[in-house]
Amino acid sequence: MGDLYAVILAGGKGERLWPATLERPKPLLPFGGQGRSLIRATYERVLPLVGGERVYLVAARGLSELLAAELGLPEGQLIVEPFGKNTAPAVGLAALVLGSRDPEGIMFVLPADHRIEDEDAFRRALRAAARAAEEGYLVTLGIRPTYPATGYGYIEGGEPLLEAEGYVIHRARRFVEKPDRKTAEEYLARGNFFWNSGIFIWKFSRILEEIDAHLPGLSAALARLRSHLGKDTWEAALREAYARAEGTSIDYGVMEVAERIATIPVSFGWNDLGDWHAIWEVSREGPDGNARFGAETAEVDAKGNLVFSLARKRVGLLGVEGLAVVDSPGALLVTRRDRAQEVRDIARAFAAREPDWGELYKLDAHGMLRVIERFPEQCREALARGRSEALPRGLSGFTRIVVVGMGGSGITGDLLALALPEVEVITVRDYRVPGFIGKETLLIGVSYSGNTEETLTAFLDGLRRTDRALGISSGGRLAELCRERGIPWIGIPQGFQPRAALGHLLFTLLGALEGLGCEAADVDEALAVLADMADELVPDRSPNRAQELATALRGRIPVIYGVTGITGPIAFRWRTQINENAKQPAFSAELPELCHNEIVGYELAGELFPGLARVFLRTAHDHPRVALRAEILKDVLRRRGLGFVEVWGEGEGRLAQALSLLYLGDWLSVYLALLNGADPTPVVPIAELKERLAREP
Ligand code: PA5
């Protein structure tokens, strides 16, 4: 007999398992028995039959990485589809890839998300099916019906063909679509109709022959693809092949029309776990028949309910029967179990509810969107202003810059450090400057309003140590103080929120520092990249990356990961912009440090805080070991079923890549504000706190 291969297919939206499938694809849900995910159970079930090296996974990009991480499957055993397109292309693709190496090999096609009680019986059935496949049959496992199901297709069994492993393999007369209730009852009574399990067994060469005979589009696509096997051109060719292939199921496209079809009637406790009722059936416990996943329940007079929670939530059930209660970070389902089939309608109803951006823009009463749109111009204008400043020669000759500033102004110091990697730039967000600074230091006081008490106090503290100093603000006490003391001061336009004047603060300083011999590299490139991004991210531009990201983060607590020295401050800016614009919590952390602490927090994150959303900010300038760390962290997250998003900087240089990420974050935070129902501009709590402080001299 040819070698045996298990090909696990994963796809489908799992809409009837809403809202759990919003968080995790169905194969990763913990319904495989003994706390295992469905795909792990599928994998372990077939391992003794084929061995670890001959288990392959077919899934679309994105999903395939998640599932492979769950199984620890090496890349060579992954067959990545460019996008999901039903089972016929997936089967054809696997048969092409594996059959090109071993045409007479036998393929078990296994959906990733079925449950099987008697695993020995299952493996015996597959072995028996392989015997029939060896003789050229296309074999399907036919489940002996236990009730007149209307939710499955049926196979009508014909005369017996052969016997193996204690099973009788029958010719399959025909495949029939899901019947109505009356027909299903007839099928049950006749005894030779079996549920179509979607588990198939055939030789690679045979299924490819049948695809050639019945699916001309797929056949032609596979034929073209063959010459790209193992080459760099594979991905592009595959995308094209998938675009051309028929997006049909293997049942409909081949099994219903092919010759030499066989079926093995089996009854090993099969369930495709299609909805919450099916899940309850295989997991109810105790005399009251309640089933619980994740939740800690207290039950009083409650029977036949299912409770599922992604977080370790306490759920009380009082006087209820036959319910499914399904909790996820962003959504909650409460339904009667006997209506579980209709949950798909709920999933679709929500999916159809796209945000009405036109309405949401009206929340932006103070015009933050417009200010963000003009950010590239603001930077350009500011650079010209800075370059036109003639700072006294006496300021030059410093070996260090200390920037004192808070909040939206303080970030200027971090970004100066990023833009001027050759100069030591320290940002002080405090009332005092460090004791080690002296005359070699250029002290820069940055306060948009000019009135921030920590900044003013630290500036005065710094002035005791160095007389190389400079102030920048839109006015306020800082301007007065500089005038009184004869310190150079640069004025920037009034009327902005401090965080929205970052271009004025940063680029004015960059321009001015050029005159003192500090020139940032790649400034022009950075400005050009920002201008392109403004076109791409403005309201009404669709699709809009920033809006998509905001939608993905809605209702979550974002944790933004940057890299020390480059995107670390950008991650911090995302966090503070999300705080101030979107009025919600957000946190940031830096690589590599987070590999020494935060990573441990992943252990219980899924159970305790499933609502966190991690975002990696990446650039091509990350240290190679840091880049490797990011890859490993992503893998660790995937293995724990924890989601993340990764965004890459644009352009070539460090500054362009970092600022492009900053700008994306600014847009995202404003869109998130609108999704949160908030006007992005006012920051009432900051103003209130400042007022209270002002009352206490
Ligand atoms: O964004 C804000 O409004 C704050 O973070 C301010 O920037 C912060 O309070 C410091 O004020 P200023 O920038 O005027 O010095």
Tab-separated table of C-alpha atoms in Angstrom, residues 353-573:
chain	number	residue	atom	x	y	z
A	353	ARG	CA	-23.228	46.702	10.884
A	354	GLU	CA	-20.222	48.603	9.590
A	355	PRO	CA	-19.506	51.839	11.429
A	356	ASP	CA	-21.301	54.742	9.803
A	357	TRP	CA	-18.193	56.915	9.469
A	358	GLY	CA	-20.121	59.775	7.912
A	359	GLU	CA	-22.148	60.083	11.120
A	360	LEU	CA	-19.134	59.511	13.361
A	361	TYR	CA	-17.135	62.368	11.812
A	362	LYS	CA	-19.747	64.722	13.257
A	363	LEU	CA	-18.447	63.897	16.736
A	364	ASP	CA	-15.224	65.674	15.861
A	365	ALA	CA	-16.672	69.010	16.894
A	366	HIS	CA	-13.292	70.687	17.408
A	367	GLY	CA	-11.737	69.563	14.124
A	368	MET	CA	-9.009	67.158	15.248
A	369	LEU	CA	-9.307	65.215	11.975
A	370	ARG	CA	-8.390	68.292	10.003
A	371	VAL	CA	-5.434	69.035	12.275
A	372	ILE	CA	-4.113	65.494	11.864
A	373	GLU	CA	-4.609	65.697	8.109
A	374	ARG	CA	-2.474	68.838	8.047
A	375	PHE	CA	0.294	67.297	10.165
A	376	PRO	CA	2.730	66.850	7.227
A	377	GLU	CA	2.274	70.517	6.269
A	378	GLN	CA	2.689	71.498	9.901
A	379	CYS	CA	6.027	69.647	9.986
A	380	ARG	CA	7.195	71.261	6.738
A	381	GLU	CA	6.211	74.747	7.903
A	382	ALA	CA	7.898	74.154	11.255
A	383	LEU	CA	11.139	72.987	9.640
A	384	ALA	CA	11.278	76.196	7.614
A	385	ARG	CA	10.565	78.248	10.740
A	386	GLY	CA	13.309	76.489	12.668
A	387	ARG	CA	15.810	76.940	9.859
A	388	SER	CA	15.093	80.654	9.778
A	389	GLU	CA	15.810	81.055	13.512
A	390	ALA	CA	19.228	82.537	14.110
A	391	LEU	CA	20.198	81.072	17.468
A	392	PRO	CA	23.170	82.639	19.264
A	393	ARG	CA	26.493	80.963	18.387
A	394	GLY	CA	27.154	80.615	22.102
A	395	LEU	CA	24.643	77.788	22.299
A	396	SER	CA	26.757	75.504	20.127
A	397	GLY	CA	29.544	73.292	21.400
A	398	PHE	CA	27.312	71.240	23.699
A	399	THR	CA	27.809	67.493	24.082
A	400	ARG	CA	24.379	66.651	25.410
A	401	ILE	CA	20.823	67.899	25.061
A	402	VAL	CA	18.416	67.765	27.979
A	403	VAL	CA	14.795	68.382	27.046
A	404	VAL	CA	12.407	69.194	29.859
A	405	GLY	CA	8.754	68.762	28.973
A	406	MET	CA	5.602	66.884	29.878
A	407	GLY	CA	2.872	65.025	28.019
A	408	GLY	CA	2.309	66.048	24.437
A	409	SER	CA	5.326	68.359	24.616
A	410	GLY	CA	7.659	65.959	26.392
A	411	ILE	CA	7.520	63.454	23.557
A	412	THR	CA	9.464	66.011	21.520
A	413	GLY	CA	12.574	65.057	23.478
A	414	ASP	CA	12.176	61.364	22.691
A	415	LEU	CA	11.736	62.130	19.034
A	416	LEU	CA	14.752	64.428	18.981
A	417	ALA	CA	16.786	61.521	20.342
A	418	LEU	CA	15.420	59.365	17.552
A	419	ALA	CA	16.184	61.933	14.869
A	420	LEU	CA	19.671	62.746	16.199
A	421	PRO	CA	21.166	59.367	17.062
A	422	GLU	CA	24.687	60.808	17.194
A	423	VAL	CA	23.828	63.188	20.042
A	424	GLU	CA	23.010	62.256	23.610
A	425	VAL	CA	19.460	63.508	24.168
A	426	ILE	CA	17.813	63.010	27.535
A	427	THR	CA	14.174	63.779	28.182
A	428	VAL	CA	13.222	64.851	31.681
A	429	ARG	CA	9.604	64.563	32.718
A	430	ASP	CA	9.965	65.781	36.279
A	431	TYR	CA	10.452	68.832	38.502
A	432	ARG	CA	14.229	68.366	38.621
A	433	VAL	CA	16.969	67.712	36.124
A	434	PRO	CA	19.603	65.029	36.821
A	435	GLY	CA	22.529	66.129	38.987
A	436	PHE	CA	25.141	65.166	36.420
A	437	ILE	CA	24.300	67.868	33.885
A	438	GLY	CA	26.569	70.883	33.620
A	439	LYS	CA	27.764	73.533	31.212
A	440	GLU	CA	28.318	71.006	28.413
A	441	THR	CA	24.520	70.526	28.245
A	442	LEU	CA	22.070	72.353	26.036
A	443	LEU	CA	18.883	72.683	28.071
A	444	ILE	CA	15.653	72.934	26.094
A	445	GLY	CA	12.396	73.799	27.810
A	446	VAL	CA	9.463	72.522	25.753
A	447	SER	CA	5.935	73.365	26.764
A	448	TYR	CA	3.236	74.036	24.230
A	449	SER	CA	1.246	76.247	26.601
A	450	GLY	CA	4.391	77.492	28.273
A	451	ASN	CA	2.685	77.089	31.626
A	452	THR	CA	3.322	73.536	32.742
A	453	GLU	CA	4.649	73.614	36.275
A	454	GLU	CA	6.927	70.566	36.132
A	455	THR	CA	8.517	71.896	32.947
A	456	LEU	CA	9.007	75.401	34.327
A	457	THR	CA	10.445	74.116	37.592
A	458	ALA	CA	12.833	71.685	35.891
A	459	PHE	CA	13.858	74.392	33.425
A	460	LEU	CA	14.772	76.701	36.292
A	461	ASP	CA	16.591	73.846	37.990
A	462	GLY	CA	18.552	73.226	34.783
A	463	LEU	CA	19.401	76.921	34.448
A	464	ARG	CA	21.339	76.640	37.710
A	465	ARG	CA	23.651	74.140	35.991
A	466	THR	CA	24.051	75.459	32.467
A	467	ASP	CA	23.532	78.719	30.662
A	468	ARG	CA	23.225	77.051	27.289
A	469	ALA	CA	19.444	77.092	27.215
A	470	LEU	CA	16.555	77.541	24.866
A	471	GLY	CA	12.788	77.649	25.306
A	472	ILE	CA	10.035	76.768	22.874
A	473	SER	CA	6.323	77.329	23.451
A	474	SER	CA	3.300	79.096	22.035
A	475	GLY	CA	3.673	81.723	24.757
A	476	GLY	CA	2.901	81.505	28.479
A	477	ARG	CA	5.220	81.736	31.438
A	478	LEU	CA	8.075	79.994	29.621
A	479	ALA	CA	8.151	82.782	27.033
A	480	GLU	CA	8.192	85.413	29.794
A	481	LEU	CA	10.871	83.636	31.746
A	482	CYS	CA	13.115	83.394	28.688
A	483	ARG	CA	12.585	87.071	27.949
A	484	GLU	CA	13.336	88.069	31.560
A	485	ARG	CA	16.544	86.059	31.582
A	486	GLY	CA	17.700	86.789	28.045
A	487	ILE	CA	17.355	83.148	27.003
A	488	PRO	CA	16.593	82.413	23.337
A	489	TRP	CA	12.947	81.503	22.896
A	490	ILE	CA	11.150	80.218	19.814
A	491	GLY	CA	7.453	80.945	19.449
A	492	ILE	CA	5.127	78.536	17.660
A	493	PRO	CA	1.507	79.107	16.607
A	494	GLN	CA	-1.244	79.164	19.227
A	495	GLY	CA	-4.613	77.444	19.066
A	496	PHE	CA	-3.555	73.800	19.058
A	497	GLN	CA	-3.886	71.030	21.561
A	498	PRO	CA	-0.299	70.369	22.730
A	499	ARG	CA	-0.321	66.835	21.327
A	500	ALA	CA	-1.567	68.134	18.002
A	501	ALA	CA	1.294	70.629	17.795
A	502	LEU	CA	3.990	67.969	17.781
A	503	GLY	CA	5.034	68.869	14.239
A	504	HIS	CA	5.546	72.495	15.311
A	505	LEU	CA	7.574	71.531	18.367
A	506	LEU	CA	9.715	68.820	16.823
A	507	PHE	CA	10.436	70.180	13.382
A	508	THR	CA	11.007	73.739	14.562
A	509	LEU	CA	13.647	72.405	16.909
A	510	LEU	CA	15.148	70.156	14.218
A	511	GLY	CA	15.399	73.144	11.880
A	512	ALA	CA	16.872	75.385	14.580
A	513	LEU	CA	19.402	72.794	15.742
A	514	GLU	CA	20.766	72.532	12.205
A	515	GLY	CA	22.218	76.016	12.789
A	516	LEU	CA	24.032	74.622	15.839
A	517	GLY	CA	25.591	71.797	13.849
A	518	CYS	CA	23.068	69.026	14.598
A	519	GLU	CA	21.534	67.788	11.407
A	520	ALA	CA	18.968	64.991	11.322
A	521	ALA	CA	19.292	62.511	8.467
A	522	ASP	CA	16.517	61.769	5.964
A	523	VAL	CA	14.199	64.575	7.032
A	524	ASP	CA	12.976	65.169	3.483
A	525	GLU	CA	12.154	61.522	2.992
A	526	ALA	CA	10.219	61.492	6.262
A	527	LEU	CA	8.172	64.515	5.193
A	528	ALA	CA	7.393	62.956	1.821
A	529	VAL	CA	6.251	59.703	3.429
A	530	LEU	CA	3.971	61.599	5.820
A	531	ALA	CA	2.412	63.525	2.945
A	532	ASP	CA	1.635	60.289	1.082
A	533	MET	CA	0.123	58.799	4.191
A	534	ALA	CA	-2.162	61.772	4.720
A	535	ASP	CA	-3.742	61.028	1.342
A	536	GLU	CA	-4.204	57.409	2.249
A	537	LEU	CA	-5.626	57.861	5.753
A	538	VAL	CA	-7.952	60.847	5.483
A	539	PRO	CA	-11.646	60.370	6.245
A	540	ASP	CA	-13.682	59.010	3.348
A	541	ARG	CA	-10.679	57.156	1.922
A	542	SER	CA	-11.765	53.542	1.725
A	543	PRO	CA	-10.343	51.048	2.494
A	544	ASN	CA	-8.614	52.953	5.241
A	545	ARG	CA	-5.898	51.194	7.241
A	546	ALA	CA	-6.239	53.467	10.254
A	547	GLN	CA	-9.994	52.953	10.391
A	548	GLU	CA	-9.594	49.204	10.061
A	549	LEU	CA	-7.077	49.171	12.868
A	550	ALA	CA	-9.312	51.347	15.035
A	551	THR	CA	-12.200	48.974	14.399
A	552	ALA	CA	-10.025	46.000	15.387
A	553	LEU	CA	-8.983	47.725	18.631
A	554	ARG	CA	-12.429	48.948	19.549
A	555	GLY	CA	-13.548	47.653	22.947
A	556	ARG	CA	-10.031	46.401	23.708
A	557	ILE	CA	-7.174	47.615	25.837
A	558	PRO	CA	-4.319	48.126	23.399
A	559	VAL	CA	-0.822	47.184	24.492
A	560	ILE	CA	1.625	48.702	22.051
A	561	TYR	CA	5.064	47.197	21.594
A	562	GLY	CA	7.913	49.294	20.255
A	563	VAL	CA	11.657	48.776	20.115
A	564	THR	CA	13.952	50.730	22.424
A	565	GLY	CA	15.751	53.531	20.626
A	566	ILE	CA	13.469	53.567	17.632
A	567	THR	CA	9.801	52.722	18.002
A	568	GLY	CA	9.799	52.738	21.811
A	569	PRO	CA	8.760	56.422	21.897
A	570	ILE	CA	6.321	55.795	19.070
A	571	ALA	CA	4.626	53.061	21.084
A	572	PHE	CA	4.423	55.551	23.958
A	573	ARG	CA	2.912	58.159	21.624
